[in-house]
Amino acid sequence: MRKLAFTAAALMLATPAMAHTGDHYTSGFLAGVGHPIGGLDHVLAMVAVGLWSGFVLPRRVWAGAATFMGAMTLGAGMSWAGIPLPMVETWITLSVVVFGLLTLISHRGQRPIVTGLSLAAIGLFAASHGHAHASEASGAAVAYLAGFLVSTAVLHLSGIALARFVANGAVARAFQRLAGATVTLGGLWLLVG
């Protein structure tokens, strides 16, 4: 019980990883392409979605990435419409933890309701990524959105390719657990860092 109380206190006192500080170039296609690959939170979250899809949905590997990218676009639209999303940085950092846990505990052949809830979680957290990107966009904002969608797709595809490469090997489940645990720990480090 003491460990739980200490962990809760540490999480409440921690500041979020601020990947969206507004101090970098945020206009145009190339800036959009560069942004997701420039932050550990983005790389871990987006590769984890690809890993999850590749391990859990071998016949629908596109589902996680499509859900993420669609919800990220909706989140950008929310921002541009002036709809606030409180604590967006915290949600982004929590997405890393959640996507890591999904990769760690999910498995091929799980019940459809579990897969549906996982996709819903991916969508909810992806909206925060899109909201943050769009909130900092300036100038050629639509080109910026297109750029970060391309970069996001590449990160998702990297995770899918890695999962599919090892998916049929004898060490596939061990690698999935290791990858999920690594992403989860990375997310926790970002939360308390």
C-alpha positions as a LaTeX table, in Angstrom:
\begin{tabular}{lrrr}
\hline
Residue & $x$ (\AA) & $y$ (\AA) & $z$ (\AA) \\
\hline
Met1 & 0.00 & 0.00 & 0.00 \\
Arg2 & 2.91 & 2.34 & 0.78 \\
Lys3 & 4.41 & 1.69 & $-2.68$ \\
Leu4 & 1.09 & 2.54 & $-4.32$ \\
Ala5 & 0.80 & 5.77 & $-2.31$ \\
Phe6 & 4.39 & 6.74 & $-3.18$ \\
Thr7 & 3.81 & 6.04 & $-6.87$ \\
Ala8 & 0.59 & 8.07 & $-6.90$ \\
Ala9 & 2.32 & 10.98 & $-5.17$ \\
Ala10 & 5.25 & 10.86 & $-7.60$ \\
Leu11 & 2.91 & 10.89 & $-10.58$ \\
Met12 & 0.96 & 13.86 & $-9.21$ \\
Leu13 & 4.13 & 15.85 & $-8.59$ \\
Ala14 & 5.78 & 15.01 & $-11.90$ \\
Thr15 & 5.66 & 17.40 & $-14.81$ \\
Pro16 & 4.84 & 16.08 & $-18.26$ \\
Ala17 & 7.40 & 15.65 & $-21.00$ \\
Met18 & 6.97 & 18.80 & $-23.02$ \\
Ala19 & 7.44 & 17.72 & $-26.60$ \\
His20 & 5.30 & 20.61 & $-27.82$ \\
Thr21 & 7.05 & 23.67 & $-26.52$ \\
Gly22 & 6.42 & 25.88 & $-29.54$ \\
Asp23 & 10.11 & 26.68 & $-29.93$ \\
His24 & 10.66 & 24.93 & $-33.26$ \\
Tyr25 & 9.67 & 25.35 & $-36.87$ \\
Thr26 & 5.97 & 24.47 & $-37.25$ \\
Ser27 & 5.00 & 25.46 & $-40.76$ \\
Gly28 & 5.00 & 23.41 & $-43.93$ \\
Phe29 & 5.34 & 19.83 & $-45.03$ \\
Leu30 & 8.99 & 19.23 & $-44.09$ \\
Ala31 & 8.48 & 20.61 & $-40.58$ \\
Gly32 & 5.52 & 18.24 & $-40.22$ \\
Val33 & 7.58 & 15.29 & $-41.41$ \\
Gly34 & 10.35 & 16.10 & $-38.96$ \\
His35 & 8.29 & 16.68 & $-35.86$ \\
Pro36 & 7.11 & 13.14 & $-34.97$ \\
Ile37 & 10.58 & 11.65 & $-35.42$ \\
Gly38 & 12.13 & 14.35 & $-33.24$ \\
Gly39 & 10.46 & 13.43 & $-29.96$ \\
Leu40 & 10.85 & 10.25 & $-27.95$ \\
Asp41 & 7.18 & 10.36 & $-26.93$ \\
His42 & 6.08 & 10.31 & $-30.56$ \\
Val43 & 8.49 & 7.63 & $-31.68$ \\
Leu44 & 7.61 & 5.30 & $-28.80$ \\
Ala45 & 3.85 & 5.82 & $-29.14$ \\
Met46 & 3.66 & 5.45 & $-32.90$ \\
Val47 & 6.03 & 2.50 & $-33.18$ \\
Ala48 & 4.12 & 0.81 & $-30.33$ \\
Val49 & 0.84 & 1.16 & $-32.24$ \\
Gly50 & 2.52 & $-0.52$ & $-35.20$ \\
Leu51 & 3.95 & $-3.28$ & $-33.00$ \\
Trp52 & 0.53 & $-3.88$ & $-31.43$ \\
Ser53 & $-1.12$ & $-4.08$ & $-34.83$ \\
Gly54 & 1.55 & $-6.37$ & $-36.24$ \\
Phe55 & 1.43 & $-8.79$ & $-33.33$ \\
Val56 & $-2.29$ & $-8.74$ & $-32.50$ \\
Leu57 & $-3.96$ & $-8.17$ & $-35.88$ \\
Pro58 & $-1.91$ & $-10.07$ & $-38.47$ \\
Arg59 & $-4.77$ & $-9.98$ & $-41.01$ \\
Arg60 & $-5.64$ & $-6.33$ & $-40.28$ \\
Val61 & $-2.27$ & $-4.76$ & $-39.52$ \\
Trp62 & $-3.56$ & $-1.46$ & $-40.89$ \\
Ala63 & $-6.29$ & $-1.10$ & $-38.21$ \\
Gly64 & $-4.18$ & 0.45 & $-35.45$ \\
Ala65 & $-2.40$ & 2.87 & $-37.78$ \\
Ala66 & $-5.62$ & 3.87 & $-39.55$ \\
Thr67 & $-7.36$ & 4.46 & $-36.23$ \\
Phe68 & $-4.44$ & 6.51 & $-34.92$ \\
Met69 & $-4.07$ & 8.63 & $-38.06$ \\
Gly70 & $-7.82$ & 9.25 & $-38.41$ \\
Ala71 & $-8.17$ & 10.25 & $-34.76$ \\
Met72 & $-5.03$ & 12.38 & $-34.96$ \\
Thr73 & $-6.58$ & 14.25 & $-37.88$ \\
Leu74 & $-9.79$ & 14.74 & $-35.88$ \\
Gly75 & $-7.74$ & 16.05 & $-32.96$ \\
Ala76 & $-6.08$ & 18.55 & $-35.29$ \\
Gly77 & $-9.51$ & 19.64 & $-36.48$ \\
Met78 & $-10.62$ & 20.13 & $-32.88$ \\
Ser79 & $-7.65$ & 22.40 & $-32.27$ \\
Trp80 & $-8.24$ & 24.44 & $-35.41$ \\
Ala81 & $-11.93$ & 24.76 & $-34.45$ \\
Gly82 & $-10.87$ & 26.25 & $-31.12$ \\
Ile83 & $-11.95$ & 23.28 & $-29.00$ \\
Pro84 & $-9.51$ & 23.01 & $-26.09$ \\
Leu85 & $-8.06$ & 19.74 & $-24.86$ \\
Pro86 & $-6.90$ & 20.18 & $-21.26$ \\
Met87 & $-3.66$ & 18.52 & $-20.19$ \\
Val88 & $-2.79$ & 17.53 & $-23.76$ \\
Glu89 & 0.89 & 16.92 & $-22.92$ \\
Thr90 & $-0.07$ & 14.58 & $-20.10$ \\
Trp91 & $-2.39$ & 12.62 & $-22.41$ \\
Ile92 & 0.39 & 12.32 & $-24.98$ \\
Thr93 & 2.81 & 10.98 & $-22.40$ \\
Leu94 & 0.19 & 8.63 & $-20.97$ \\
Ser95 & $-0.38$ & 7.33 & $-24.51$ \\
Val96 & 3.15 & 5.94 & $-24.50$ \\
Val97 & 2.43 & 4.00 & $-21.29$ \\
Val98 & $-0.93$ & 2.72 & $-22.54$ \\
Phe99 & 0.37 & 1.72 & $-25.98$ \\
Gly100 & 3.28 & $-0.06$ & $-24.32$ \\
Leu101 & 0.89 & $-1.95$ & $-22.04$ \\
Leu102 & $-1.31$ & $-2.87$ & $-25.00$ \\
Thr103 & 1.74 & $-4.28$ & $-26.78$ \\
Leu104 & 2.82 & $-6.09$ & $-23.62$ \\
Ile105 & $-0.45$ & $-7.81$ & $-22.70$ \\
Ser106 & $-2.44$ & $-8.17$ & $-25.93$ \\
His107 & $-2.27$ & $-11.30$ & $-28.04$ \\
Arg108 & $-3.41$ & $-12.65$ & $-31.36$ \\
Gly109 & $-6.88$ & $-14.14$ & $-31.17$ \\
Gln110 & $-8.04$ & $-12.05$ & $-28.22$ \\
Arg111 & $-11.76$ & $-11.41$ & $-27.91$ \\
Pro112 & $-13.13$ & $-8.84$ & $-30.37$ \\
Ile113 & $-14.38$ & $-6.61$ & $-27.55$ \\
Val114 & $-10.81$ & $-6.33$ & $-26.21$ \\
Thr115 & $-9.51$ & $-5.44$ & $-29.65$ \\
Gly116 & $-12.30$ & $-2.87$ & $-30.06$ \\
Leu117 & $-11.52$ & $-1.28$ & $-26.69$ \\
Ser118 & $-7.82$ & $-1.22$ & $-27.59$ \\
Leu119 & $-8.59$ & 0.55 & $-30.86$ \\
Ala120 & $-10.81$ & 3.03 & $-28.99$ \\
Ala121 & $-7.95$ & 3.79 & $-26.59$ \\
Ile122 & $-5.59$ & 4.25 & $-29.54$ \\
Gly123 & $-8.06$ & 6.69 & $-31.09$ \\
Leu124 & $-8.61$ & 8.70 & $-27.92$ \\
Phe125 & $-4.91$ & 9.14 & $-27.26$ \\
Ala126 & $-4.16$ & 9.83 & $-30.94$ \\
Ala127 & $-6.57$ & 12.76 & $-30.85$ \\
Ser128 & $-4.34$ & 14.37 & $-28.22$ \\
His129 & $-1.31$ & 13.98 & $-30.49$ \\
Gly130 & $-3.21$ & 15.66 & $-33.35$ \\
His131 & $-4.50$ & 18.43 & $-31.11$ \\
Ala132 & $-1.01$ & 19.26 & $-29.89$ \\
His133 & 0.47 & 19.22 & $-33.40$ \\
Ala134 & $-2.24$ & 21.48 & $-34.77$ \\
Ser135 & $-2.13$ & 23.84 & $-31.80$ \\
Glu136 & 1.48 & 24.66 & $-32.50$ \\
Ala137 & 1.17 & 24.78 & $-36.29$ \\
Ser138 & 1.68 & 28.10 & $-37.99$ \\
Gly139 & 1.69 & 29.30 & $-41.56$ \\
Ala140 & 1.17 & 26.35 & $-43.89$ \\
Ala141 & $-0.74$ & 24.35 & $-41.28$ \\
Val142 & $-2.43$ & 21.90 & $-43.68$ \\
Ala143 & 0.95 & 21.05 & $-45.22$ \\
Tyr144 & 2.29 & 20.59 & $-41.68$ \\
Leu145 & $-0.58$ & 18.16 & $-40.95$ \\
Ala146 & 0.18 & 16.25 & $-44.17$ \\
Gly147 & 3.84 & 16.03 & $-43.18$ \\
Phe148 & 3.24 & 14.66 & $-39.74$ \\
Leu149 & 0.72 & 12.16 & $-41.15$ \\
Val150 & 3.39 & 10.86 & $-43.53$ \\
Ser151 & 5.96 & 10.62 & $-40.75$ \\
Thr152 & 3.43 & 8.97 & $-38.43$ \\
Ala153 & 2.62 & 6.39 & $-41.11$ \\
Val154 & 6.32 & 5.57 & $-41.49$ \\
Leu155 & 6.68 & 5.07 & $-37.73$ \\
His156 & 3.58 & 2.84 & $-37.65$ \\
Leu157 & 4.86 & 0.83 & $-40.61$ \\
Ser158 & 8.21 & 0.40 & $-38.87$ \\
Gly159 & 6.48 & $-1.17$ & $-35.87$ \\
Ile160 & 4.28 & $-3.35$ & $-38.07$ \\
Ala161 & 7.28 & $-4.53$ & $-40.11$ \\
Leu162 & 9.27 & $-5.36$ & $-37.00$ \\
Ala163 & 6.37 & $-7.31$ & $-35.48$ \\
Arg164 & 5.68 & $-9.20$ & $-38.68$ \\
Phe165 & 9.39 & $-9.99$ & $-39.11$ \\
Val166 & 9.55 & $-11.78$ & $-35.77$ \\
Ala167 & 5.89 & $-12.82$ & $-35.49$ \\
Asn168 & 6.36 & $-16.33$ & $-36.76$ \\
Gly169 & 9.61 & $-17.05$ & $-34.97$ \\
Ala170 & 10.05 & $-18.99$ & $-31.79$ \\
Val171 & 10.88 & $-15.82$ & $-29.87$ \\
Ala172 & 7.92 & $-13.76$ & $-31.12$ \\
Arg173 & 6.00 & $-13.64$ & $-27.83$ \\
Ala174 & 9.14 & $-12.90$ & $-25.83$ \\
Phe175 & 10.06 & $-10.08$ & $-28.21$ \\
Gln176 & 6.51 & $-8.68$ & $-28.01$ \\
Arg177 & 6.68 & $-8.64$ & $-24.22$ \\
Leu178 & 10.13 & $-7.08$ & $-24.23$ \\
Ala179 & 9.06 & $-4.39$ & $-26.70$ \\
Gly180 & 5.88 & $-3.66$ & $-24.75$ \\
Ala181 & 7.74 & $-3.47$ & $-21.44$ \\
Thr182 & 10.40 & $-1.21$ & $-22.95$ \\
Val183 & 7.80 & 1.22 & $-24.33$ \\
Thr184 & 5.88 & 1.17 & $-21.04$ \\
Leu185 & 9.00 & 1.93 & $-19.03$ \\
Gly186 & 9.94 & 4.66 & $-21.50$ \\
Gly187 & 6.52 & 6.22 & $-20.99$ \\
Leu188 & 6.83 & 6.04 & $-17.22$ \\
Trp189 & 10.27 & 7.64 & $-17.45$ \\
Leu190 & 8.77 & 10.47 & $-19.54$ \\
Leu191 & 6.01 & 10.92 & $-16.97$ \\
Val192 & 8.31 & 11.30 & $-14.01$ \\
Gly193 & 11.33 & 12.70 & $-15.89$ \\
\hline
\end{tabular}
